mmCIF file of C-alpha atoms in Angstrom:
data_model
loop_
_atom_site.group_PDB
_atom_site.id
_atom_site.type_symbol
_atom_site.label_atom_id
_atom_site.label_comp_id
_atom_site.label_asym_id
_atom_site.label_seq_id
_atom_site.Cartn_x
_atom_site.Cartn_y
_atom_site.Cartn_z
ATOM 1 C CA MET A 347 -29.226 -31.865 12.863
ATOM 2 C CA LYS A 348 -27.337 -29.793 10.266
ATOM 3 C CA VAL A 349 -26.529 -30.144 6.580
ATOM 4 C CA ASN A 350 -24.688 -28.338 3.960
ATOM 5 C CA VAL A 351 -26.606 -26.941 0.946
ATOM 6 C CA SER A 352 -25.781 -25.475 -2.490
ATOM 7 C CA LYS A 353 -26.673 -23.655 -5.975
ATOM 8 C CA ASP A 354 -24.703 -22.213 -8.490
ATOM 9 C CA ASN A 355 -21.695 -22.260 -6.305
ATOM 10 C CA ILE A 356 -23.374 -20.468 -3.635
ATOM 11 C CA LYS A 357 -23.305 -22.790 -0.325
ATOM 12 C CA GLY A 358 -25.085 -22.565 2.895
ATOM 13 C CA SER A 359 -26.669 -24.954 5.639
ATOM 14 C CA VAL A 360 -29.880 -26.051 6.671
ATOM 15 C CA GLU A 361 -30.079 -26.557 10.770
ATOM 16 C CA TYR A 362 -33.438 -28.115 11.998
ATOM 17 C CA LEU A 363 -34.002 -27.491 15.287
ATOM 18 C CA GLU A 364 -36.168 -30.835 16.545
ATOM 19 C CA LYS A 365 -36.876 -29.628 20.236
ATOM 20 C CA ILE A 366 -38.793 -26.522 18.996
ATOM 21 C CA LYS A 367 -39.945 -27.559 15.811
ATOM 22 C CA ASP A 368 -37.871 -25.286 13.714
ATOM 23 C CA PHE A 369 -35.103 -24.511 11.054
ATOM 24 C CA ILE A 370 -32.749 -21.626 10.415
ATOM 25 C CA VAL A 371 -31.101 -21.461 6.714
ATOM 26 C CA SER A 372 -27.667 -19.944 6.578
ATOM 27 C CA ILE A 373 -26.643 -18.852 2.783
ATOM 28 C CA ASP A 374 -25.462 -15.443 1.316
ATOM 29 C CA ASP A 375 -28.109 -15.586 -1.224
ATOM 30 C CA SER A 376 -31.417 -13.879 -0.217
ATOM 31 C CA VAL A 377 -32.897 -15.513 -3.368
ATOM 32 C CA ILE A 378 -31.928 -18.767 -2.290
ATOM 33 C CA SER A 379 -32.643 -19.013 1.132
ATOM 34 C CA GLU A 380 -36.257 -17.056 0.417
ATOM 35 C CA ALA A 381 -37.029 -20.103 -1.828
ATOM 36 C CA ILE A 382 -35.520 -23.075 0.771
ATOM 37 C CA GLN A 383 -37.637 -20.808 3.568
ATOM 38 C CA ARG A 384 -40.945 -21.167 1.199
ATOM 39 C CA TYR A 385 -40.556 -24.299 0.353
ATOM 40 C CA LEU A 386 -39.808 -25.673 4.028
ATOM 41 C CA THR A 387 -42.703 -24.145 5.666
ATOM 42 C CA THR A 388 -45.123 -24.814 2.642
ATOM 43 C CA GLU A 389 -47.824 -27.247 3.783
ATOM 44 C CA ARG A 390 -47.801 -30.686 1.352
ATOM 45 C CA GLU A 391 -48.779 -34.101 1.928
ATOM 46 C CA PHE A 392 -46.640 -37.206 2.702
ATOM 47 C CA LYS A 393 -46.854 -40.402 1.560
ATOM 48 C CA ILE A 394 -45.701 -42.774 4.633
ATOM 49 C CA PRO A 395 -45.149 -46.735 4.053
ATOM 50 C CA GLU A 396 -47.471 -48.635 6.463
ATOM 51 C CA SER A 397 -45.931 -51.674 5.360
ATOM 52 C CA GLN A 398 -43.876 -53.102 2.743
ATOM 53 C CA LYS A 399 -45.891 -53.612 0.032
ATOM 54 C CA ILE A 400 -46.325 -50.821 -2.738
ATOM 55 C CA ASP A 401 -49.549 -49.373 -2.826
ATOM 56 C CA ASP A 402 -49.947 -49.690 1.409
ATOM 57 C CA TYR A 403 -49.351 -45.705 2.644
ATOM 58 C CA ARG A 404 -50.947 -43.427 4.498
ATOM 59 C CA ILE A 405 -51.142 -39.820 3.238
ATOM 60 C CA ASP A 406 -49.566 -36.769 5.920
ATOM 61 C CA SER A 407 -50.463 -33.302 5.099
ATOM 62 C CA ALA A 408 -48.524 -30.911 7.292
ATOM 63 C CA LYS A 409 -45.819 -28.289 6.768
ATOM 64 C CA PRO A 410 -41.783 -29.895 7.000
ATOM 65 C CA ALA A 411 -40.911 -28.673 10.302
ATOM 66 C CA GLU A 412 -43.742 -30.288 12.049
ATOM 67 C CA ASN A 413 -41.562 -33.346 12.581
ATOM 68 C CA ARG A 414 -37.828 -34.594 12.048
ATOM 69 C CA THR A 415 -39.270 -37.299 9.232
ATOM 70 C CA TYR A 416 -41.388 -34.770 7.602
ATOM 71 C CA PHE A 417 -38.210 -32.505 7.494
ATOM 72 C CA GLU A 418 -35.748 -34.869 6.153
ATOM 73 C CA LEU A 419 -38.617 -35.807 3.300
ATOM 74 C CA SER A 420 -38.645 -32.068 2.243
ATOM 75 C CA LEU A 421 -34.940 -31.787 1.735
ATOM 76 C CA ASN A 422 -34.785 -35.041 -0.247
ATOM 77 C CA THR A 423 -36.891 -33.032 -2.632
ATOM 78 C CA LEU A 424 -35.202 -30.104 -2.365
ATOM 79 C CA TYR A 425 -33.397 -30.220 -5.468
ATOM 80 C CA ALA A 426 -36.354 -30.798 -7.587
ATOM 81 C CA ASN A 427 -38.465 -28.442 -6.442
ATOM 82 C CA THR A 428 -36.206 -25.697 -5.842
ATOM 83 C CA GLY A 429 -32.821 -26.288 -7.708
ATOM 84 C CA VAL A 430 -30.860 -26.242 -3.995
ATOM 85 C CA PHE A 431 -28.753 -29.369 -3.819
ATOM 86 C CA VAL A 432 -28.349 -30.926 -0.208
ATOM 87 C CA HIS A 433 -25.068 -32.595 0.413
ATOM 88 C CA TRP A 434 -26.120 -35.325 3.016
ATOM 89 C CA ASP A 435 -22.711 -36.185 3.620
ATOM 90 C CA THR A 436 -22.214 -33.402 5.387
ATOM 91 C CA LEU A 437 -24.868 -34.434 7.855
ATOM 92 C CA VAL A 438 -24.277 -33.618 11.359
ATOM 93 C CA GLU A 439 -27.060 -35.117 13.878
#
């Protein structure tokens, strides 16, 4: 999967390589690139629903690149944590 990202009119992309569980950040700003890479390589807790009940979930501790679900969940919170906006309308599978 590949999706475009931007911050302060600087555009780039993030590509997840599912087969090797890694990713590539392509953006022409080293500070933004490092922020994205640091965020996507930091282990965190993910609340994964177990049923339709609001309080029925498990907590997985993992690095985002460990699987696509964790990676996509991390991209959903990228803006709140780094200020980098993910352009989901550009998603390429």
